[in-house]
Amino acid sequence: MGKTLIEKIISENVGRDVASGEIVLVRPDIAFVQDGTGPLMINEFQNMQFKEIKAHKTFLFCDHAFPSPRKELSNTQKQMFKFAEKYNSKIFYACEGISHQIIYENYAVPGNIITGADSHTCSLGCLGCLATGMGSTDVAIAFGLGKVWMKVPETIKVKLEKTLKTGVTAKDVILCFIGKIGADGAIYKALEFTGSFIKNTTMEERFTLCNMAVECGAKTGIVPPDEITLKFLKERNREVDISSLTPDENAEYSQMIEIDVSEIEPVVACPHRVDNIKKVKELDKVKVDQVFIGTCTNGRISDLRMAAEVIKRQKKSSWVKFIVVPASKEVYKQAIKEGLIDIFLDFGAMVLPPGCGPCVGTHEGVLADGEVALSTQNRNFKGRMGNPNSEIYLASPLTAAASAITGYITDPREFL
Amino acid sequence: MILKGRVWKFGDSISTDDITPGRFFHLRSNLPELAKHTLEDVREDFAKNVKKNDIIVAGKNFGLGSSREHAARVFKVLGVSCIIAKSFARIFFRNCINIGMPLIELKEVDKINDGDILEIELENGIIKNQTSSESYKFLQLPTFVLNIVKHGGIEEVIRKFGNIEV
Ligand code: SF4
């Protein structure tokens, strides 16, 4: 029987043939935490009496609430800094950006197994990695033993065919997909993205697709590495041999889903569920108080370019608080170089330092009672942005930018 | 292992943002305080009135969302003995197992009501509903996973053996 890409990566890692359903111990190539999960990881590392770090590469990221908005967090972030110093791990302690984005820019290569104490670790499937989110205890074990337990997942093959219409983005594709299979449609499974659309996507679009795999319950999303992956790695001096990283023709998939992306329109996920998908056109009476462009889903340079293209020469709605947060320092510097930050500032945006920004409701843009946000992030759960008496809609950077102009949820094609 | 307790019933899609909201991010290193806010936006009286050994019964995709292990740990702090749901989100499932919280996937959750008293025979895969006199069968956890739960969590396993084996 042939193997899926996920089965191949795990087989290679454990040194024997494995099939979906088995529970195995894998050796992660990269293990990491962020400031929401790091302090508990450190406690567990100590409780389990580990004396040293045994994992290949370990990172601690201060990205969720950094610089800290309150003393409790300042203290736990300090604890992370001391841990990194003591055990010779690497800490990101200067708004360098969101964990997944930094690993994407600098570290991950195809075939890696990556365990992060952050649910959107699955983003790194865009590079052909088996990357999956786990809890703090799991990652403490990955740090201290150099291995973790894992069930080899079944894989759903997602064939995305044809090309997108103007005004439609990878974010609309993944929102539609989640709307179709539901927020629990892929629990315990992996998504393998293929098809003619994938063959012509950019790495950044692949990132957005894989990032949201967890929003339908998947363990990870993965794009088999190809020429586009290699080009990206070459530019960053990280080339590796990808010849063994192709799924077998006769691999067994638990399900096959095909989507013609040329039929997709700009969409939004309505409160309070990521699978509550409606076309933007159906929602133009919804007034928005805050627009947020950023996060690991849509805070990359291509996202900022798209948004800048829509807003330049336009006027911001008087009532909209418009927040832009580049996903990393690299993205931020590039945006400055291209003049995008000027466009945002002239338009009336608040450009905040790289990181998660208001995504998780701890600082920088907590919503007021009754307010409505339109965000490019990946979750709209009740209370996600810090206030259970508010509402969050999720959309692409194009739709977000268009809505910042009008103050209502707006189809971006009106401005393209 | 036999567990017995009162049911707290919840619906589908209870997220980790429902269980431990992001606005209490600063309490994550103070679990007893954080636990006082458990599920507060869904059911205000829960954390105040839940008793030792009580059981959570919920619908589909319980624990979806973030990887925050605190969302599993607050239930342990509050004394919850077991969580039953139609299905669990993957990371939440791992987190519960790793801290020794038994989980049961059950199709018949709709037959169980808030306030029912359940008796659960974990090894035999049987739940007896003492309130309605019904009983339900469930599929046991895989041996490796069940062993972690029986040891009281993976931390205990590692402290005892210095390692994990599958
Ligand atoms: S940007 Fe949002 S979803 Fe992404 S890692 Fe940060 S908090 Fe999580």
XYZ file of C-alpha atoms and ligand atoms in Angstrom:
590
model
C 0.000 0.000 0.000
C 1.243 3.484 -0.870
C 1.803 6.241 1.650
C 0.450 9.722 2.139
C 3.007 12.488 2.595
C 2.300 12.553 6.325
C 2.906 8.785 6.617
C 6.178 9.220 4.721
C 7.416 11.995 6.979
C 6.602 10.040 10.143
C 8.077 6.781 8.747
C 11.309 8.594 7.936
C 11.381 10.154 11.410
C 10.828 6.931 13.364
C 12.919 4.747 11.045
C 10.237 2.203 10.120
C 7.065 2.018 8.045
C 4.041 3.412 9.825
C 0.401 3.649 8.768
C -2.434 5.897 9.899
C -3.985 4.928 13.228
C -0.733 3.880 14.921
C 0.544 5.719 17.981
C 4.270 6.463 17.676
C 7.012 8.470 19.340
C 8.502 11.062 16.994
C 11.591 13.250 17.370
C 10.580 16.807 16.510
C 13.060 18.873 14.486
C 11.674 22.053 16.013
C 9.776 22.527 19.294
C 8.580 25.878 20.570
C 6.289 27.829 22.876
C 4.879 31.344 23.014
C 4.163 33.647 25.940
C 0.677 32.200 26.504
C 1.915 28.619 26.778
C 5.597 29.042 27.682
C 5.295 29.658 31.433
C 3.309 26.419 31.914
C 5.831 24.570 29.729
C 8.615 25.794 32.014
C 6.731 24.622 35.137
C 6.193 21.209 33.597
C 9.816 20.981 32.422
C 10.826 21.528 36.035
C 8.138 19.217 37.488
C 9.331 16.404 35.242
C 12.848 17.067 36.511
C 14.468 17.503 33.117
C 18.028 18.725 33.408
C 18.735 19.761 29.842
C 17.170 20.376 26.458
C 17.337 17.334 24.194
C 15.346 18.589 21.206
C 17.182 19.666 18.036
C 15.941 23.238 17.849
C 13.911 24.965 20.535
C 12.451 28.460 20.579
C 10.520 30.684 22.961
C 8.507 33.488 21.370
C 7.101 36.545 23.090
C 4.477 37.416 20.485
C 1.017 37.223 22.071
C 1.140 40.115 24.530
C 4.455 41.818 24.021
C 5.595 44.352 25.139
C 3.541 43.338 28.126
C 0.355 45.229 29.062
C 0.484 44.210 32.749
C 2.840 43.088 35.470
C 1.676 39.466 35.701
C 2.663 38.953 32.077
C 5.888 40.911 32.412
C 6.845 38.493 35.172
C 6.077 35.331 33.226
C 7.847 36.697 30.140
C 10.872 37.363 32.318
C 10.646 33.765 33.506
C 10.816 32.701 29.840
C 13.870 34.876 29.290
C 15.668 33.310 32.251
C 14.761 29.802 31.108
C 16.145 30.476 27.619
C 19.359 31.814 29.135
C 19.777 28.910 31.540
C 19.117 26.135 29.032
C 20.661 27.810 26.029
C 17.459 28.013 24.019
C 16.593 30.900 21.713
C 14.100 33.537 22.824
C 12.485 36.210 20.649
C 12.120 39.152 22.994
C 11.927 42.271 20.829
C 8.723 42.159 18.765
C 10.453 40.133 16.040
C 7.062 38.749 15.078
C 4.670 35.821 15.335
C 6.205 32.382 16.036
C 4.911 30.663 12.888
C 6.010 33.500 10.637
C 9.540 33.578 12.080
C 9.930 29.806 11.742
C 8.670 30.073 8.159
C 11.106 32.860 7.303
C 14.171 31.359 8.956
C 14.069 27.750 10.064
C 11.611 25.147 8.728
C 12.483 22.889 5.807
C 10.347 20.263 4.035
C 10.041 16.963 5.881
C 10.534 18.524 9.320
C 8.334 17.516 12.221
C 7.409 20.605 14.228
C 5.543 20.671 17.544
C 4.566 24.022 18.924
C 2.503 24.968 21.944
C 0.276 27.004 19.677
C -2.645 25.662 17.680
C -1.638 27.411 14.451
C 1.661 25.535 14.247
C -0.085 23.746 11.362
C 0.774 26.843 9.262
C 4.208 25.366 8.560
C 2.615 22.632 6.484
C 2.975 25.221 3.708
C 6.650 24.210 3.559
C 5.877 20.494 3.456
C 6.405 19.987 7.187
C 4.333 17.894 9.556
C 3.658 20.754 11.918
C 1.082 20.470 14.662
C -0.067 22.253 17.783
C 0.167 20.639 21.204
C -0.144 21.686 24.834
C 2.542 22.973 27.178
C 3.172 19.568 28.805
C 3.696 17.931 25.412
C 6.184 20.582 24.410
C 7.962 20.329 27.777
C 8.433 16.631 26.957
C 9.630 17.504 23.465
C 12.163 19.915 25.021
C 13.302 17.528 27.766
C 13.128 14.085 26.125
C 13.488 15.152 22.512
C 10.379 13.162 21.588
C 6.586 13.255 21.801
C 3.728 10.795 21.261
C 1.555 11.176 18.234
C -1.148 9.274 16.410
C -0.399 8.896 12.702
C -3.378 10.730 11.188
C -5.515 9.743 8.232
C -5.367 12.259 5.409
C -8.107 14.070 3.505
C -7.043 15.009 -0.016
C -8.230 18.506 -0.870
C -8.092 19.184 -4.606
C -8.315 22.879 -5.373
C -8.774 23.430 -9.100
C -8.622 26.399 -11.519
C -7.868 30.045 -10.699
C -9.418 32.743 -8.555
C -11.596 35.585 -9.776
C -10.387 39.149 -9.173
C -11.024 40.260 -5.594
C -10.938 36.688 -4.246
C -8.001 35.408 -2.182
C -6.631 32.264 -0.531
C -8.396 33.405 2.650
C -11.757 33.191 0.878
C -10.815 29.698 -0.349
C -10.022 28.345 3.099
C -13.065 30.038 4.673
C -15.282 28.423 2.011
C -13.641 25.066 2.605
C -14.258 25.289 6.369
C -17.844 26.406 5.715
C -18.280 23.314 3.589
C -16.856 20.651 5.898
C -17.624 22.359 9.235
C -15.522 23.268 12.260
C -15.328 19.573 13.183
C -15.066 18.212 9.639
C -11.461 17.035 9.875
C -10.897 16.230 13.579
C -7.748 14.070 14.070
C -7.021 14.164 10.320
C -4.484 15.861 8.079
C -5.400 17.919 5.014
C -3.216 17.504 1.943
C -3.730 20.396 -0.484
C -3.236 19.646 -4.182
C -4.715 20.566 -7.570
C -4.062 23.094 -10.317
C -4.762 26.067 -8.010
C -2.040 24.889 -5.611
C 0.456 24.457 -8.443
C 0.184 28.198 -9.122
C -0.095 29.559 -5.587
C 2.534 31.614 -3.819
C 4.142 30.384 -0.601
C 2.220 33.083 1.262
C -1.117 31.834 -0.057
C -0.163 28.293 0.991
C 0.645 29.629 4.449
C -2.856 31.100 4.756
C -4.461 27.812 3.673
C -2.454 25.637 6.085
C -2.825 28.171 8.914
C -6.556 27.581 9.099
C -6.452 23.757 8.889
C -6.990 23.633 12.656
C -10.243 25.591 12.262
C -11.914 22.482 10.831
C -10.291 20.363 13.538
C -7.369 19.052 11.455
C -4.097 17.987 13.017
C -2.298 19.778 10.237
C -2.530 20.968 6.658
C 0.261 20.193 4.235
C 1.276 21.166 0.708
C 3.637 18.651 -0.938
C 6.840 20.576 -1.673
C 7.495 21.512 -5.302
C 9.354 24.025 -7.480
C 7.697 26.947 -5.710
C 8.849 25.624 -2.335
C 12.371 25.118 -3.656
C 12.554 28.632 -5.063
C 11.545 30.049 -1.675
C 14.141 27.923 0.121
C 16.870 28.818 -2.360
C 16.296 32.539 -1.832
C 16.817 31.884 1.863
C 19.779 29.499 1.574
C 17.798 26.599 3.003
C 17.601 24.247 0.036
C 17.057 20.565 0.808
C 16.374 17.443 -1.241
C 12.611 17.076 -1.610
C 12.600 14.077 -3.965
C 11.272 11.676 -1.324
C 8.523 14.051 -0.203
C 5.812 13.197 -2.712
C 2.696 11.260 -1.737
C 2.433 7.867 -3.457
C -0.034 7.526 -6.340
C -1.753 4.666 -4.520
C -1.780 6.290 -1.090
C -4.948 5.727 0.879
C -6.995 8.815 1.736
C -9.918 8.851 4.136
C -11.761 11.317 1.927
C -11.358 13.339 -1.266
C -12.802 16.845 -1.572
C -12.634 18.840 -4.789
C -13.346 22.553 -5.037
C -13.471 24.705 -8.166
C -11.942 27.909 -6.804
C -13.092 29.962 -9.800
C -16.622 29.769 -8.373
C -15.656 31.320 -5.050
C -16.761 34.868 -4.147
C -15.429 37.096 -1.345
C -16.818 35.662 1.909
C -16.846 36.345 5.645
C -17.123 34.090 8.675
C -19.922 35.477 10.838
C -20.043 35.493 14.662
C -19.280 33.362 16.612
C -18.159 30.454 14.447
C -15.459 30.078 11.825
C -17.710 27.795 9.755
C -20.579 30.319 9.672
C -19.738 31.493 6.131
C -21.714 34.043 4.114
C -20.989 35.955 0.921
C -19.839 39.537 1.506
C -22.654 40.711 -0.765
C -25.246 39.404 1.704
C -23.794 41.458 4.566
C -23.442 45.020 3.343
C -25.702 46.406 6.081
C -23.298 45.347 8.823
C -21.581 48.381 10.338
C -18.026 47.849 11.612
C -16.265 49.678 14.459
C -12.822 48.149 14.108
C -10.894 46.694 11.179
C -7.784 44.650 11.858
C -5.302 43.511 9.225
C -2.557 41.234 10.488
C -1.995 37.919 12.361
C -0.383 34.670 11.305
C -3.230 34.210 8.835
C -2.891 37.454 6.877
C -0.089 39.673 8.152
C 2.454 38.999 5.419
C 3.813 41.373 2.802
C 1.413 40.184 0.082
C -1.502 40.839 2.451
C -0.295 44.359 3.231
C 0.230 45.014 -0.493
C -3.328 43.911 -1.257
C -4.775 46.131 1.469
C -2.655 49.140 0.482
C -3.770 48.781 -3.123
C -7.422 49.063 -2.046
C -7.070 52.030 0.341
C -4.607 54.253 -1.493
C -6.258 57.454 -2.669
C -9.311 56.616 -0.515
C -10.597 58.106 2.727
C -11.117 56.052 5.865
C -14.589 55.927 7.364
C -14.722 58.387 10.271
C -15.877 55.820 12.832
C -13.545 52.939 12.022
C -10.553 52.139 14.238
C -8.171 50.651 11.716
C -5.286 48.537 13.041
C -2.477 47.081 10.944
C 0.084 44.677 12.423
C 2.850 43.184 10.254
C 3.415 39.489 11.058
C 7.167 39.956 11.514
C 9.978 42.466 11.545
C 11.002 41.268 8.098
C 7.496 42.027 6.778
C 7.504 45.390 8.586
C 10.833 46.455 7.053
C 9.749 45.382 3.591
C 6.477 47.306 3.979
C 8.434 50.428 4.949
C 10.701 49.968 1.932
C 7.746 49.677 -0.426
C 6.016 52.733 1.041
C 3.071 50.697 2.314
C 3.372 51.968 5.873
C 3.084 55.541 4.566
C -0.102 54.577 2.749
C -1.567 53.052 5.907
C -0.600 56.002 8.105
C -1.892 58.595 5.638
C -5.163 56.691 5.463
C -5.528 56.852 9.244
C -4.389 53.406 10.320
C -2.655 52.570 13.588
C 0.394 50.525 12.650
C 1.519 48.460 15.654
C 4.752 46.519 16.154
C 4.994 42.959 14.781
C 3.249 40.257 16.803
C -0.236 38.883 17.386
C -1.701 42.325 18.117
C -5.378 42.342 19.121
C -5.980 38.768 17.866
C -6.246 37.102 21.250
C -7.912 39.871 23.265
C -5.194 40.757 25.746
C -4.006 44.140 24.523
C -3.889 46.569 21.587
C -7.499 46.888 20.526
C -9.881 45.196 22.956
C -13.421 45.819 21.698
C -16.050 47.858 23.563
C -19.459 46.413 24.473
C -21.578 45.982 21.375
C -18.766 46.704 18.957
C -18.242 44.834 15.704
C -14.824 43.951 14.333
C -13.836 42.808 10.879
C -10.517 41.010 11.111
C -8.170 39.042 8.890
C -7.443 36.656 11.775
C -8.518 33.016 11.936
C -10.938 32.900 14.883
C -14.144 34.733 15.731
C -15.123 32.862 18.885
C -17.194 34.781 21.388
C -14.857 36.924 23.489
C -11.818 36.232 21.325
C -10.920 39.920 21.077
C -11.294 40.485 24.796
C -15.003 41.204 25.156
C -17.790 38.597 25.121
C -20.274 41.383 24.349
C -18.808 42.089 20.929
C -18.851 40.447 17.525
C -16.075 39.411 15.138
C -16.316 38.796 11.404
C -13.400 37.190 9.547
C -12.411 38.090 6.000
C -9.563 38.615 3.544
C -7.253 41.656 3.629
C -9.031 42.972 0.518
C -12.464 42.820 2.138
C -11.052 44.277 5.372
C -9.487 47.216 3.529
C -12.650 47.950 1.536
C -14.689 47.866 4.760
C -12.334 50.350 6.445
C -13.206 52.816 3.685
C -16.994 52.512 3.915
C -17.426 51.558 7.576
C -19.644 48.644 6.508
C -18.719 45.112 5.439
C -17.940 45.748 1.792
C -17.164 43.708 -1.308
C -13.606 44.692 -2.292
C -14.431 44.536 -6.002
C -16.075 47.965 -5.622
C -12.566 49.396 -5.165
C -10.492 47.302 -7.584
C -11.846 2.932 37.932
C -15.433 3.868 38.842
C -16.466 7.511 38.658
C -19.694 8.936 39.982
C -21.029 12.463 39.812
C -23.607 15.037 38.771
C -23.864 16.136 35.128
C -23.238 19.656 33.880
C -24.620 19.724 30.363
C -23.256 21.900 27.546
C -23.974 22.176 23.828
C -21.844 21.893 20.684
C -18.622 23.756 19.885
C -17.511 24.888 23.342
C -14.183 26.607 22.576
C -11.116 27.124 24.744
C -12.019 30.828 24.573
C -15.316 29.882 26.262
C -13.540 27.751 28.879
C -10.670 30.130 29.738
C -11.235 33.461 27.932
C -8.246 35.361 26.531
C -9.060 38.363 28.716
C -7.793 36.297 31.671
C -4.456 35.681 29.940
C -2.662 37.237 32.932
C -4.140 34.601 35.277
C -2.652 31.662 33.428
C 0.116 31.334 35.962
C -2.465 31.360 38.759
C -4.661 28.361 37.946
C -6.887 28.521 41.075
C -7.825 32.133 40.162
C -8.212 31.312 36.468
C -10.446 28.348 37.358
C -12.947 30.716 39.038
C -13.751 32.073 35.553
C -14.210 28.690 33.856
C -16.995 28.836 31.249
C -18.213 32.098 32.765
C -19.503 33.515 29.456
C -21.473 30.321 28.767
C -22.853 29.527 32.223
C -22.125 32.006 34.937
C -22.877 29.742 37.912
C -20.715 26.834 36.774
C -17.404 27.558 38.482
C -19.164 28.628 41.669
C -21.357 25.566 42.026
C -19.457 22.692 40.452
C -18.564 20.033 43.037
C -15.788 17.468 43.295
C -16.396 14.453 41.002
C -18.987 16.260 38.853
C -19.042 15.322 35.179
C -19.137 17.504 32.063
C -21.365 16.276 29.241
C -21.232 18.177 25.951
C -21.976 18.011 22.231
C -19.646 18.077 19.233
C -16.080 19.368 19.047
C -15.632 20.144 22.733
C -12.522 22.238 23.426
C -11.978 23.572 19.921
C -9.561 26.415 19.390
C -6.288 27.280 20.993
C -3.641 24.970 22.455
C -3.873 26.518 25.943
C -3.562 23.559 28.289
C -5.029 25.758 31.004
C -8.449 24.978 29.501
C -7.977 21.326 30.489
C -6.307 22.075 33.814
C -9.053 24.333 35.175
C -11.461 21.373 35.105
C -9.014 19.377 37.188
C -8.619 22.269 39.628
C -12.418 22.379 40.002
C -12.546 18.637 40.723
C -14.332 17.510 37.549
C -13.854 13.727 37.299
C -14.559 13.095 33.620
C -15.605 14.823 30.394
C -18.063 13.137 28.028
C -18.753 14.585 24.574
C -19.940 13.609 21.101
C -16.460 14.536 19.896
C -13.399 16.381 21.148
C -11.055 18.838 19.476
C -7.665 17.230 19.035
C -5.339 19.408 21.128
C -7.823 19.618 23.996
C -8.055 15.812 23.902
C -4.260 15.462 24.211
C -4.104 18.032 26.976
C -6.741 16.197 29.047
C -5.027 12.834 28.609
C -1.654 14.318 29.524
C -3.003 15.668 32.816
C -4.858 12.443 33.607
C -8.406 13.637 32.909
C -10.527 10.751 31.556
C -12.430 11.523 28.347
C -15.287 9.585 26.806
C -16.665 9.913 23.309
C -20.347 9.027 23.362
C -23.019 9.155 20.658
C -25.934 9.215 23.112
C -25.127 12.470 24.927
C -28.556 13.841 23.927
C -30.161 11.305 26.277
C -28.281 12.727 29.266
C -29.719 15.767 31.033
C -28.269 18.463 33.208
C -28.317 17.300 36.824
C -28.436 13.548 36.032
C -26.250 11.326 38.191
C -23.898 9.081 36.237
C -21.807 6.138 37.308
C -18.988 5.342 34.891
C -17.057 2.084 34.709
C -14.023 3.296 32.831
C -12.410 -0.085 32.096
C -15.660 -1.798 31.119
C -16.861 1.009 28.871
C -20.219 1.403 30.584
C -22.069 4.503 31.797
C -25.087 4.017 34.072
C -27.482 6.925 34.262
C -28.914 6.569 37.747
C -31.464 9.308 37.142
C -33.048 7.788 34.023
C -31.974 4.169 34.703
C -30.518 3.961 31.197
C -27.072 2.705 30.398
C -24.748 3.495 27.508
C -21.726 1.715 26.098
C -18.628 3.541 24.939
C -15.474 2.620 23.093
C -12.446 2.523 25.361
C -9.447 4.746 24.852
C -6.443 3.084 23.163
C -4.293 1.202 25.721
C -1.364 3.633 25.529
C -3.652 6.583 26.164
C -5.654 4.851 28.910
C -2.413 3.996 30.691
C -1.429 7.649 30.856
C -4.813 8.447 32.413
C -4.491 5.615 34.929
C -1.102 6.894 36.034
C -2.699 10.273 36.693
C -1.046 11.982 33.733
C 2.074 11.903 31.607
C 4.022 13.959 34.140
C 3.612 11.040 36.597
C 4.659 8.544 33.932
C 7.864 10.449 33.265
C 8.617 11.009 36.930
C 8.236 7.266 37.524
C 9.981 5.842 34.458
C 12.028 8.784 33.214
C 10.727 8.068 29.739
C 7.676 7.258 27.589
C 7.200 4.068 25.581
C 4.467 3.201 23.130
S -1.785 35.886 15.438
Fe -3.546 35.130 16.579
S -3.886 33.059 15.820
Fe -1.814 33.668 15.157
S -0.437 32.913 16.752
Fe -0.986 35.002 17.310
S -2.783 34.821 18.680
Fe -2.527 32.868 17.594
